mmCIF file with all atom_site columns, C-alpha atoms in Angstrom:
data_model
loop_
_atom_site.group_PDB
_atom_site.id
_atom_site.type_symbol
_atom_site.label_atom_id
_atom_site.label_alt_id
_atom_site.label_comp_id
_atom_site.label_asym_id
_atom_site.label_entity_id
_atom_site.label_seq_id
_atom_site.pdbx_PDB_ins_code
_atom_site.Cartn_x
_atom_site.Cartn_y
_atom_site.Cartn_z
_atom_site.occupancy
_atom_site.B_iso_or_equiv
_atom_site.pdbx_formal_charge
_atom_site.auth_seq_id
_atom_site.auth_comp_id
_atom_site.auth_asym_id
_atom_site.auth_atom_id
_atom_site.pdbx_PDB_model_num
ATOM 1   C CA . ASP A 1 1   ? 272.012 7.000  167.914 1.00 65.00 ? 5   ASP A CA 1
ATOM 2   C CA . ALA A 1 2   ? 269.861 9.073  169.429 1.00 65.00 ? 6   ALA A CA 1
ATOM 3   C CA . GLU A 1 3   ? 266.067 8.379  168.040 1.00 90.00 ? 7   GLU A CA 1
ATOM 4   C CA . ILE A 1 4   ? 262.263 10.447 168.504 1.00 94.00 ? 8   ILE A CA 1
ATOM 5   C CA . THR A 1 5   ? 259.664 7.784  168.889 1.00 95.00 ? 9   THR A CA 1
ATOM 6   C CA . GLN A 1 6   ? 256.402 7.648  169.407 1.00 97.00 ? 10  GLN A CA 1
ATOM 7   C CA . SER A 1 7   ? 253.338 4.665  171.356 1.00 96.00 ? 11  SER A CA 1
ATOM 8   C CA . PRO A 1 8   ? 251.274 3.151  170.088 1.00 96.00 ? 12  PRO A CA 1
ATOM 9   C CA . ARG A 1 9   ? 251.841 3.043  166.655 1.00 96.00 ? 13  ARG A CA 1
ATOM 10  C CA . HIS A 1 10  ? 248.125 2.187  165.657 1.00 97.00 ? 14  HIS A CA 1
ATOM 11  C CA . LYS A 1 11  ? 245.491 3.202  168.572 1.00 97.00 ? 15  LYS A CA 1
ATOM 12  C CA . ILE A 1 12  ? 241.404 1.894  168.129 1.00 97.00 ? 16  ILE A CA 1
ATOM 13  C CA . THR A 1 13  ? 239.552 3.195  170.760 1.00 97.00 ? 17  THR A CA 1
ATOM 14  C CA . GLU A 1 14  ? 235.985 3.832  171.568 1.00 97.00 ? 18  GLU A CA 1
ATOM 15  C CA . THR A 1 15  ? 234.188 7.905  171.777 1.00 97.00 ? 19  THR A CA 1
ATOM 16  C CA . GLY A 1 16  ? 234.433 9.671  175.246 1.00 97.00 ? 20  GLY A CA 1
ATOM 17  C CA . ARG A 1 17  ? 237.572 7.371  176.441 1.00 97.00 ? 21  ARG A CA 1
ATOM 18  C CA . GLN A 1 18  ? 240.560 9.109  177.939 1.00 97.00 ? 22  GLN A CA 1
ATOM 19  C CA . VAL A 1 19  ? 243.321 8.681  175.603 1.00 97.00 ? 23  VAL A CA 1
ATOM 20  C CA . THR A 1 20  ? 247.300 9.024  175.890 1.00 98.00 ? 24  THR A CA 1
ATOM 21  C CA . LEU A 1 21  ? 250.248 9.413  172.437 1.00 98.00 ? 25  LEU A CA 1
ATOM 22  C CA . ALA A 1 22  ? 253.235 9.152  174.155 1.00 98.00 ? 26  ALA A CA 1
ATOM 23  C CA . CYS A 1 23  ? 256.661 10.744 172.419 1.00 98.00 ? 27  CYS A CA 1
ATOM 24  C CA . HIS A 1 24  ? 259.916 10.090 173.633 1.00 97.00 ? 28  HIS A CA 1
ATOM 25  C CA . GLN A 1 25  ? 263.101 11.722 172.733 1.00 96.00 ? 29  GLN A CA 1
ATOM 26  C CA . THR A 1 26  ? 266.683 11.550 173.046 1.00 94.00 ? 30  THR A CA 1
ATOM 27  C CA . TRP A 1 27  ? 268.369 14.216 171.122 1.00 90.00 ? 31  TRP A CA 1
ATOM 28  C CA . ASN A 1 28  ? 267.812 16.517 174.378 1.00 91.00 ? 32  ASN A CA 1
ATOM 29  C CA . HIS A 1 29  ? 266.193 18.599 172.744 1.00 93.00 ? 33  HIS A CA 1
ATOM 30  C CA . ASN A 1 30  ? 263.899 21.590 174.404 1.00 94.00 ? 34  ASN A CA 1
ATOM 31  C CA . ASN A 1 31  ? 261.941 21.742 171.668 1.00 94.00 ? 35  ASN A CA 1
ATOM 32  C CA . MET A 1 32  ? 259.099 19.373 171.890 1.00 96.00 ? 36  MET A CA 1
ATOM 33  C CA . PHE A 1 33  ? 255.813 19.699 169.511 1.00 97.00 ? 37  PHE A CA 1
ATOM 34  C CA . TRP A 1 34  ? 252.244 17.437 168.502 1.00 98.00 ? 38  TRP A CA 1
ATOM 35  C CA . TYR A 1 35  ? 250.900 17.895 164.748 1.00 97.00 ? 39  TYR A CA 1
ATOM 36  C CA . ARG A 1 36  ? 248.229 16.074 163.523 1.00 97.00 ? 40  ARG A CA 1
ATOM 37  C CA . GLN A 1 37  ? 247.789 14.781 159.919 1.00 95.00 ? 41  GLN A CA 1
ATOM 38  C CA . ASP A 1 38  ? 244.307 15.178 157.902 1.00 93.00 ? 42  ASP A CA 1
ATOM 39  C CA . LEU A 1 39  ? 243.917 14.988 154.270 1.00 83.00 ? 43  LEU A CA 1
ATOM 40  C CA . GLY A 1 40  ? 243.567 18.266 153.376 1.00 75.00 ? 44  GLY A CA 1
ATOM 41  C CA . HIS A 1 41  ? 244.882 20.558 155.893 1.00 79.00 ? 45  HIS A CA 1
ATOM 42  C CA . GLY A 1 42  ? 248.954 18.970 156.098 1.00 85.00 ? 46  GLY A CA 1
ATOM 43  C CA . LEU A 1 43  ? 249.940 19.087 159.799 1.00 93.00 ? 47  LEU A CA 1
ATOM 44  C CA . ARG A 1 44  ? 247.900 21.355 162.505 1.00 94.00 ? 48  ARG A CA 1
ATOM 45  C CA . LEU A 1 45  ? 250.419 22.496 165.711 1.00 94.00 ? 49  LEU A CA 1
ATOM 46  C CA . ILE A 1 46  ? 247.887 21.255 168.492 1.00 97.00 ? 50  ILE A CA 1
ATOM 47  C CA . HIS A 1 47  ? 250.534 21.580 171.380 1.00 97.00 ? 51  HIS A CA 1
ATOM 48  C CA . TYR A 1 48  ? 253.979 22.343 172.401 1.00 96.00 ? 52  TYR A CA 1
ATOM 49  C CA . SER A 1 49  ? 256.708 22.738 174.692 1.00 96.00 ? 53  SER A CA 1
ATOM 50  C CA . TYR A 1 50  ? 259.991 25.259 175.012 1.00 94.00 ? 54  TYR A CA 1
ATOM 51  C CA . GLY A 1 51  ? 260.994 23.129 178.168 1.00 93.00 ? 55  GLY A CA 1
ATOM 52  C CA . VAL A 1 52  ? 260.171 21.486 181.303 1.00 96.00 ? 56  VAL A CA 1
ATOM 53  C CA . GLN A 1 53  ? 257.307 22.360 182.741 1.00 95.00 ? 57  GLN A CA 1
ATOM 54  C CA . ASP A 1 54  ? 255.813 25.003 179.770 1.00 96.00 ? 58  ASP A CA 1
ATOM 55  C CA . THR A 1 55  ? 253.220 23.499 177.585 1.00 96.00 ? 59  THR A CA 1
ATOM 56  C CA . ASN A 1 56  ? 251.276 25.631 175.090 1.00 95.00 ? 60  ASN A CA 1
ATOM 57  C CA . LYS A 1 57  ? 248.257 25.701 172.690 1.00 95.00 ? 61  LYS A CA 1
ATOM 58  C CA . GLY A 1 58  ? 248.745 25.308 169.963 1.00 93.00 ? 62  GLY A CA 1
ATOM 59  C CA . GLU A 1 59  ? 246.054 25.704 166.306 1.00 90.00 ? 63  GLU A CA 1
ATOM 60  C CA . VAL A 1 60  ? 243.752 22.767 167.381 1.00 95.00 ? 64  VAL A CA 1
ATOM 61  C CA . SER A 1 61  ? 244.446 22.681 170.997 1.00 96.00 ? 65  SER A CA 1
ATOM 62  C CA . ASP A 1 62  ? 240.382 21.934 171.726 1.00 96.00 ? 66  ASP A CA 1
ATOM 63  C CA . GLY A 1 63  ? 240.112 18.492 173.648 1.00 96.00 ? 67  GLY A CA 1
ATOM 64  C CA . TYR A 1 64  ? 243.460 17.987 174.164 1.00 98.00 ? 68  TYR A CA 1
ATOM 65  C CA . SER A 1 65  ? 246.321 18.124 176.778 1.00 97.00 ? 69  SER A CA 1
ATOM 66  C CA . VAL A 1 66  ? 250.192 17.760 176.880 1.00 97.00 ? 70  VAL A CA 1
ATOM 67  C CA . SER A 1 67  ? 252.448 18.141 180.075 1.00 96.00 ? 71  SER A CA 1
ATOM 68  C CA . ARG A 1 68  ? 255.945 18.256 180.513 1.00 97.00 ? 72  ARG A CA 1
ATOM 69  C CA . SER A 1 69  ? 257.777 17.053 183.560 1.00 97.00 ? 73  SER A CA 1
ATOM 70  C CA . ASN A 1 70  ? 261.357 16.031 181.733 1.00 96.00 ? 74  ASN A CA 1
ATOM 71  C CA . THR A 1 71  ? 263.082 17.024 179.064 1.00 96.00 ? 75  THR A CA 1
ATOM 72  C CA . GLU A 1 72  ? 262.406 13.542 176.424 1.00 96.00 ? 76  GLU A CA 1
ATOM 73  C CA . ASP A 1 73  ? 259.131 13.009 176.831 1.00 97.00 ? 77  ASP A CA 1
ATOM 74  C CA . LEU A 1 74  ? 256.266 15.157 175.607 1.00 98.00 ? 78  LEU A CA 1
ATOM 75  C CA . PRO A 1 75  ? 252.745 12.376 175.737 1.00 98.00 ? 79  PRO A CA 1
ATOM 76  C CA . LEU A 1 76  ? 249.516 13.612 174.035 1.00 98.00 ? 80  LEU A CA 1
ATOM 77  C CA . THR A 1 77  ? 246.143 12.886 176.069 1.00 98.00 ? 81  THR A CA 1
ATOM 78  C CA . LEU A 1 78  ? 242.363 13.133 174.330 1.00 97.00 ? 82  LEU A CA 1
ATOM 79  C CA . GLU A 1 79  ? 240.114 14.150 177.818 1.00 94.00 ? 83  GLU A CA 1
ATOM 80  C CA . SER A 1 80  ? 237.318 12.496 176.010 1.00 97.00 ? 84  SER A CA 1
ATOM 81  C CA . ALA A 1 81  ? 237.989 11.031 171.817 1.00 97.00 ? 85  ALA A CA 1
ATOM 82  C CA . ALA A 1 82  ? 235.841 11.641 170.058 1.00 97.00 ? 86  ALA A CA 1
ATOM 83  C CA . SER A 1 83  ? 235.469 10.957 166.434 1.00 97.00 ? 87  SER A CA 1
ATOM 84  C CA . SER A 1 84  ? 237.055 13.896 164.990 1.00 96.00 ? 88  SER A CA 1
ATOM 85  C CA . GLN A 1 85  ? 240.414 13.206 166.429 1.00 97.00 ? 89  GLN A CA 1
ATOM 86  C CA . THR A 1 86  ? 240.645 10.319 164.029 1.00 97.00 ? 90  THR A CA 1
ATOM 87  C CA . SER A 1 87  ? 243.840 11.146 162.613 1.00 97.00 ? 91  SER A CA 1
ATOM 88  C CA . VAL A 1 88  ? 247.351 10.668 162.208 1.00 96.00 ? 92  VAL A CA 1
ATOM 89  C CA . TYR A 1 89  ? 249.595 12.060 164.746 1.00 98.00 ? 93  TYR A CA 1
ATOM 90  C CA . PHE A 1 90  ? 252.929 12.920 164.488 1.00 97.00 ? 94  PHE A CA 1
ATOM 91  C CA . CYS A 1 91  ? 255.106 13.954 167.483 1.00 97.00 ? 95  CYS A CA 1
ATOM 92  C CA . ALA A 1 92  ? 258.187 16.426 166.765 1.00 96.00 ? 96  ALA A CA 1
ATOM 93  C CA . SER A 1 93  ? 262.029 17.861 168.669 1.00 95.00 ? 97  SER A CA 1
ATOM 94  C CA . SER A 1 94  ? 264.308 21.145 167.877 1.00 92.00 ? 98  SER A CA 1
ATOM 95  C CA . ARG A 1 95  ? 267.138 22.319 169.515 1.00 87.00 ? 99  ARG A CA 1
ATOM 96  C CA . ASP A 1 96  ? 267.587 26.237 169.714 1.00 80.00 ? 100 ASP A CA 1
ATOM 97  C CA . PRO A 1 97  ? 268.839 27.824 167.497 1.00 79.00 ? 101 PRO A CA 1
ATOM 98  C CA . THR A 1 98  ? 268.061 25.754 165.140 1.00 79.00 ? 102 THR A CA 1
ATOM 99  C CA . TYR A 1 99  ? 263.794 25.816 163.097 1.00 85.00 ? 103 TYR A CA 1
ATOM 100 C CA . GLU A 1 100 ? 264.770 22.659 161.923 1.00 90.00 ? 104 GLU A CA 1
ATOM 101 C CA . GLN A 1 101 ? 261.890 20.524 163.195 1.00 93.00 ? 105 GLN A CA 1
ATOM 102 C CA . TYR A 1 102 ? 262.737 15.290 163.372 1.00 93.00 ? 106 TYR A CA 1
ATOM 103 C CA . PHE A 1 103 ? 259.613 14.039 163.287 1.00 95.00 ? 107 PHE A CA 1
ATOM 104 C CA . GLY A 1 104 ? 258.413 10.792 164.706 1.00 95.00 ? 108 GLY A CA 1
ATOM 105 C CA . PRO A 1 105 ? 257.059 7.727  163.121 1.00 95.00 ? 109 PRO A CA 1
ATOM 106 C CA . GLY A 1 106 ? 253.713 9.311  163.614 1.00 96.00 ? 110 GLY A CA 1
ATOM 107 C CA . THR A 1 107 ? 250.757 7.492  165.710 1.00 97.00 ? 111 THR A CA 1
ATOM 108 C CA . ARG A 1 108 ? 247.788 6.134  164.023 1.00 96.00 ? 112 ARG A CA 1
ATOM 109 C CA . LEU A 1 109 ? 244.192 6.774  166.246 1.00 98.00 ? 113 LEU A CA 1
ATOM 110 C CA . THR A 1 110 ? 240.705 5.979  165.392 1.00 97.00 ? 114 THR A CA 1
ATOM 111 C CA . VAL A 1 111 ? 237.669 6.820  167.579 1.00 97.00 ? 115 VAL A CA 1
ATOM 112 C CA . THR A 1 112 ? 235.241 4.714  167.221 1.00 95.00 ? 116 THR A CA 1
ATOM 113 C CA . GLU B 2 1   ? 244.813 34.943 159.949 1.00 82.00 ? 85  GLU B CA 1
ATOM 114 C CA . ASP B 2 2   ? 248.700 32.730 159.149 1.00 88.00 ? 86  ASP B CA 1
ATOM 115 C CA . LYS B 2 3   ? 248.823 30.947 156.492 1.00 92.00 ? 87  LYS B CA 1
ATOM 116 C CA . VAL B 2 4   ? 250.836 28.771 154.056 1.00 95.00 ? 88  VAL B CA 1
ATOM 117 C CA . VAL B 2 5   ? 249.628 27.956 150.590 1.00 96.00 ? 89  VAL B CA 1
ATOM 118 C CA . GLN B 2 6   ? 251.000 25.213 148.409 1.00 97.00 ? 90  GLN B CA 1
ATOM 119 C CA . SER B 2 7   ? 249.592 24.689 144.562 1.00 96.00 ? 91  SER B CA 1
ATOM 120 C CA . PRO B 2 8   ? 249.857 22.222 143.212 1.00 96.00 ? 92  PRO B CA 1
ATOM 121 C CA . LEU B 2 9   ? 248.151 20.323 145.634 1.00 95.00 ? 93  LEU B CA 1
ATOM 122 C CA . SER B 2 10  ? 248.418 17.142 143.276 1.00 96.00 ? 94  SER B CA 1
ATOM 123 C CA . LEU B 2 11  ? 250.984 16.378 140.427 1.00 97.00 ? 95  LEU B CA 1
ATOM 124 C CA . VAL B 2 12  ? 251.380 13.496 137.996 1.00 98.00 ? 96  VAL B CA 1
ATOM 125 C CA . VAL B 2 13  ? 254.195 13.225 135.543 1.00 97.00 ? 97  VAL B CA 1
ATOM 126 C CA . HIS B 2 14  ? 256.447 11.523 134.276 1.00 97.00 ? 98  HIS B CA 1
ATOM 127 C CA . GLU B 2 15  ? 260.039 10.022 134.730 1.00 97.00 ? 99  GLU B CA 1
ATOM 128 C CA . GLY B 2 16  ? 263.344 12.214 133.640 1.00 97.00 ? 100 GLY B CA 1
ATOM 129 C CA . ASP B 2 17  ? 261.065 15.777 133.811 1.00 97.00 ? 101 ASP B CA 1
ATOM 130 C CA . THR B 2 18  ? 261.598 18.490 135.637 1.00 97.00 ? 102 THR B CA 1
ATOM 131 C CA . VAL B 2 19  ? 258.643 20.445 138.267 1.00 98.00 ? 103 VAL B CA 1
ATOM 132 C CA . THR B 2 20  ? 258.468 23.170 140.431 1.00 98.00 ? 104 THR B CA 1
ATOM 133 C CA . LEU B 2 21  ? 256.089 23.206 143.377 1.00 98.00 ? 105 LEU B CA 1
ATOM 134 C CA . ASN B 2 22  ? 255.235 26.886 145.251 1.00 98.00 ? 106 ASN B CA 1
ATOM 135 C CA . CYS B 2 23  ? 254.634 27.552 148.524 1.00 98.00 ? 107 CYS B CA 1
ATOM 136 C CA . SER B 2 24  ? 252.661 31.328 149.810 1.00 97.00 ? 108 SER B CA 1
ATOM 137 C CA . TYR B 2 25  ? 253.088 32.836 152.603 1.00 96.00 ? 109 TYR B CA 1
ATOM 138 C CA . GLU B 2 26  ? 251.275 35.107 154.259 1.00 95.00 ? 110 GLU B CA 1
ATOM 139 C CA . VAL B 2 27  ? 252.617 34.728 158.071 1.00 91.00 ? 111 VAL B CA 1
ATOM 140 C CA . THR B 2 28  ? 253.284 36.853 160.974 1.00 88.00 ? 112 THR B CA 1
ATOM 141 C CA . ASN B 2 29  ? 256.868 36.933 162.691 1.00 88.00 ? 113 ASN B CA 1
ATOM 142 C CA . PHE B 2 30  ? 258.764 34.992 159.749 1.00 90.00 ? 114 PHE B CA 1
ATOM 143 C CA . ARG B 2 31  ? 262.052 33.619 160.562 1.00 91.00 ? 115 ARG B CA 1
ATOM 144 C CA . SER B 2 32  ? 262.245 31.408 157.991 1.00 93.00 ? 116 SER B CA 1
ATOM 145 C CA . LEU B 2 33  ? 261.146 28.973 156.000 1.00 95.00 ? 117 LEU B CA 1
ATOM 146 C CA . LEU B 2 34  ? 261.317 25.067 155.487 1.00 96.00 ? 118 LEU B CA 1
ATOM 147 C CA . TRP B 2 35  ? 261.366 22.181 152.682 1.00 97.00 ? 119 TRP B CA 1
ATOM 148 C CA . TYR B 2 36  ? 260.383 18.800 154.076 1.00 97.00 ? 120 TYR B CA 1
ATOM 149 C CA . LYS B 2 37  ? 259.580 15.679 152.436 1.00 97.00 ? 121 LYS B CA 1
ATOM 150 C CA . GLN B 2 38  ? 256.791 12.790 153.044 1.00 95.00 ? 122 GLN B CA 1
ATOM 151 C CA . GLU B 2 39  ? 256.965 9.882  152.022 1.00 92.00 ? 123 GLU B CA 1
ATOM 152 C CA . LYS B 2 40  ? 255.230 6.597  153.926 1.00 82.00 ? 124 LYS B CA 1
ATOM 153 C CA . LYS B 2 41  ? 255.887 8.145  157.420 1.00 85.00 ? 125 LYS B CA 1
ATOM 154 C CA . ALA B 2 42  ? 257.392 11.380 159.312 1.00 92.00 ? 126 ALA B CA 1
ATOM 155 C CA . PRO B 2 43  ? 258.374 13.805 157.151 1.00 94.00 ? 127 PRO B CA 1
ATOM 156 C CA . THR B 2 44  ? 262.274 14.179 156.212 1.00 94.00 ? 128 THR B CA 1
ATOM 157 C CA . PHE B 2 45  ? 264.453 17.855 156.842 1.00 94.00 ? 129 PHE B CA 1
ATOM 158 C CA . LEU B 2 46  ? 265.314 19.483 152.646 1.00 96.00 ? 130 LEU B CA 1
ATOM 159 C CA . PHE B 2 47  ? 265.714 22.427 153.169 1.00 92.00 ? 131 PHE B CA 1
ATOM 160 C CA . MET B 2 48  ? 266.033 25.678 155.315 1.00 94.00 ? 132 MET B CA 1
ATOM 161 C CA . LEU B 2 49  ? 265.426 28.886 154.068 1.00 95.00 ? 133 LEU B CA 1
ATOM 162 C CA . THR B 2 50  ? 266.122 33.142 155.814 1.00 91.00 ? 134 THR B CA 1
ATOM 163 C CA . SER B 2 51  ? 267.435 35.189 152.934 1.00 87.00 ? 135 SER B CA 1
ATOM 164 C CA . SER B 2 52  ? 266.576 35.989 150.106 1.00 88.00 ? 136 SER B CA 1
ATOM 165 C CA . GLY B 2 53  ? 267.330 35.193 146.650 1.00 87.00 ? 137 GLY B CA 1
ATOM 166 C CA . ILE B 2 54  ? 270.029 33.076 147.372 1.00 89.00 ? 138 ILE B CA 1
ATOM 167 C CA . GLU B 2 55  ? 269.559 28.950 146.141 1.00 91.00 ? 139 GLU B CA 1
ATOM 168 C CA . LYS B 2 56  ? 270.000 26.107 148.191 1.00 93.00 ? 140 LYS B CA 1
ATOM 169 C CA . LYS B 2 57  ? 270.704 22.943 146.284 1.00 95.00 ? 141 LYS B CA 1
ATOM 170 C CA . SER B 2 58  ? 270.879 19.520 146.738 1.00 94.00 ? 142 SER B CA 1
ATOM 171 C CA . GLY B 2 59  ? 271.004 16.945 144.156 1.00 96.00 ? 143 GLY B CA 1
ATOM 172 C CA . ARG B 2 60  ? 268.489 17.448 141.943 1.00 97.00 ? 144 ARG B CA 1
ATOM 173 C CA . LEU B 2 61  ? 266.302 19.582 144.367 1.00 97.00 ? 145 LEU B CA 1
ATOM 174 C CA . SER B 2 62  ? 266.798 22.893 144.891 1.00 97.00 ? 146 SER B CA 1
ATOM 175 C CA . SER B 2 63  ? 264.970 26.120 147.000 1.00 97.00 ? 147 SER B CA 1
ATOM 176 C CA . ILE B 2 64  ? 264.411 29.790 146.529 1.00 96.00 ? 148 ILE B CA 1
ATOM 177 C CA . LEU B 2 65  ? 262.768 31.983 148.747 1.00 96.00 ? 149 LEU B CA 1
ATOM 178 C CA . ASP B 2 66  ? 261.413 35.611 147.668 1.00 95.00 ? 150 ASP B CA 1
ATOM 179 C CA . LYS B 2 67  ? 260.128 37.879 151.230 1.00 91.00 ? 151 LYS B CA 1
ATOM 180 C CA . LYS B 2 68  ? 259.584 40.383 148.748 1.00 93.00 ? 152 LYS B CA 1
ATOM 181 C CA . GLU B 2 69  ? 256.921 38.428 147.305 1.00 93.00 ? 153 GLU B CA 1
ATOM 182 C CA . LEU B 2 70  ? 256.233 35.667 149.820 1.00 95.00 ? 154 LEU B CA 1
ATOM 183 C CA . PHE B 2 71  ? 257.015 32.095 148.162 1.00 95.00 ? 155 PHE B CA 1
ATOM 184 C CA . SER B 2 72  ? 259.072 30.271 147.508 1.00 97.00 ? 156 SER B CA 1
ATOM 185 C CA . ILE B 2 73  ? 259.846 27.251 145.167 1.00 97.00 ? 157 ILE B CA 1
ATOM 186 C CA . LEU B 2 74  ? 260.812 23.255 145.201 1.00 98.00 ? 158 LEU B CA 1
ATOM 187 C CA . ASN B 2 75  ? 262.730 22.369 142.492 1.00 98.00 ? 159 ASN B CA 1
ATOM 188 C CA . ILE B 2 76  ? 263.133 18.787 140.783 1.00 98.00 ? 160 ILE B CA 1
ATOM 189 C CA . THR B 2 77  ? 264.816 18.321 137.898 1.00 97.00 ? 161 THR B CA 1
ATOM 190 C CA . ALA B 2 78  ? 265.285 14.462 135.829 1.00 97.00 ? 162 ALA B CA 1
ATOM 191 C CA . THR B 2 79  ? 263.109 13.549 138.580 1.00 97.00 ? 163 THR B CA 1
ATOM 192 C CA . GLN B 2 80  ? 262.306 9.757  139.321 1.00 97.00 ? 164 GLN B CA 1
ATOM 193 C CA . THR B 2 81  ? 259.848 7.391  140.880 1.00 95.00 ? 165 THR B CA 1
ATOM 194 C CA . GLY B 2 82  ? 261.809 7.852  144.089 1.00 95.00 ? 166 GLY B CA 1
ATOM 195 C CA . ASP B 2 83  ? 260.773 11.212 144.258 1.00 97.00 ? 167 ASP B CA 1
ATOM 196 C CA . SER B 2 84  ? 256.827 10.717 144.489 1.00 97.00 ? 168 SER B CA 1
ATOM 197 C CA . ALA B 2 85  ? 255.599 12.162 147.699 1.00 96.00 ? 169 ALA B CA 1
ATOM 198 C CA . ILE B 2 86  ? 254.678 14.448 149.810 1.00 96.00 ? 170 ILE B CA 1
ATOM 199 C CA . TYR B 2 87  ? 256.143 17.667 149.193 1.00 97.00 ? 171 TYR B CA 1
ATOM 200 C CA . LEU B 2 88  ? 255.240 20.151 152.598 1.00 96.00 ? 172 LEU B CA 1
ATOM 201 C CA . CYS B 2 89  ? 256.292 23.414 152.906 1.00 97.00 ? 173 CYS B CA 1
ATOM 202 C CA . ALA B 2 90  ? 256.587 25.667 156.523 1.00 96.00 ? 174 ALA B CA 1
ATOM 203 C CA . VAL B 2 91  ? 257.625 28.948 157.703 1.00 95.00 ? 175 VAL B CA 1
ATOM 204 C CA . VAL B 2 92  ? 258.914 29.421 160.945 1.00 92.00 ? 176 VAL B CA 1
ATOM 205 C CA . GLN B 2 93  ? 257.233 32.063 163.396 1.00 85.00 ? 177 GLN B CA 1
ATOM 206 C CA . GLY B 2 94  ? 258.295 33.579 166.441 1.00 78.00 ? 178 GLY B CA 1
ATOM 207 C CA . ALA B 2 95  ? 260.519 31.490 168.416 1.00 77.00 ? 179 ALA B CA 1
ATOM 208 C CA . GLN B 2 96  ? 260.093 28.121 166.865 1.00 80.00 ? 180 GLN B CA 1
ATOM 209 C CA . LYS B 2 97  ? 256.362 27.435 165.479 1.00 87.00 ? 181 LYS B CA 1
ATOM 210 C CA . LEU B 2 98  ? 255.942 25.814 162.289 1.00 91.00 ? 182 LEU B CA 1
ATOM 211 C CA . VAL B 2 99  ? 252.636 27.254 159.829 1.00 93.00 ? 183 VAL B CA 1
ATOM 212 C CA . PHE B 2 100 ? 252.598 23.911 157.041 1.00 94.00 ? 184 PHE B CA 1
ATOM 213 C CA . GLY B 2 101 ? 250.476 23.941 154.133 1.00 95.00 ? 185 GLY B CA 1
ATOM 214 C CA . GLN B 2 102 ? 248.583 22.100 152.553 1.00 94.00 ? 186 GLN B CA 1
ATOM 215 C CA . GLY B 2 103 ? 251.140 19.900 151.287 1.00 95.00 ? 187 GLY B CA 1
ATOM 216 C CA . THR B 2 104 ? 251.840 19.481 146.670 1.00 96.00 ? 188 THR B CA 1
ATOM 217 C CA . ARG B 2 105 ? 251.645 15.023 145.736 1.00 96.00 ? 189 ARG B CA 1
ATOM 218 C CA . LEU B 2 106 ? 253.982 14.640 143.161 1.00 97.00 ? 190 LEU B CA 1
ATOM 219 C CA . THR B 2 107 ? 253.698 10.903 141.365 1.00 97.00 ? 191 THR B CA 1
ATOM 220 C CA . ILE B 2 108 ? 256.250 10.473 139.211 1.00 97.00 ? 192 ILE B CA 1
ATOM 221 C CA . ASN B 2 109 ? 255.173 7.764  136.310 1.00 95.00 ? 193 ASN B CA 1
ATOM 222 C CA . PRO B 2 110 ? 257.835 5.382  134.967 1.00 92.00 ? 194 PRO B CA 1
#
């Protein structure tokens, strides 16, 4: 069955370290998104991509980067992890022309 | 600034009650409005609303959009403990971007 997966599911890292969260989807969706979810803020968009080699900044992109080298993957990198980046991270994908986004299971990241 | 506001933020009711969740929005380049249900993990899709006044229904859940007053409501009738979740409202802006509200945490007590 087609799906969207994230890894790792849980991660603890130290301040200042570089961290990469993986997102992989097998639906062949052209659009992929990264969100973070914090209490009181709902889901906030970090970065998104409409296709291979396309990346765009979202509402809370500072300190994060993404790259899209193929259709299936959109890894999220925290260049130098900060305690403020402790959060639950969700990856999602969608296919034109529909707007419905399908979400991965999430990664809980703790920065100590 | 684009924003989506949900109310109430938290709601506790008894099984069998009917609840109404609210979502208001001020978003440029509106395309559509989506409702999601989030239990312990990933949000799952409930409804997409694009046209005003047309009710979408799925079992005990229904939703409607008012594009003139810029809001949507999600109704759940005859609530069950399995309806306990966070309900998220999101507006599609531009090509495919979603702007989410803070969510309403619904607790159904037996």
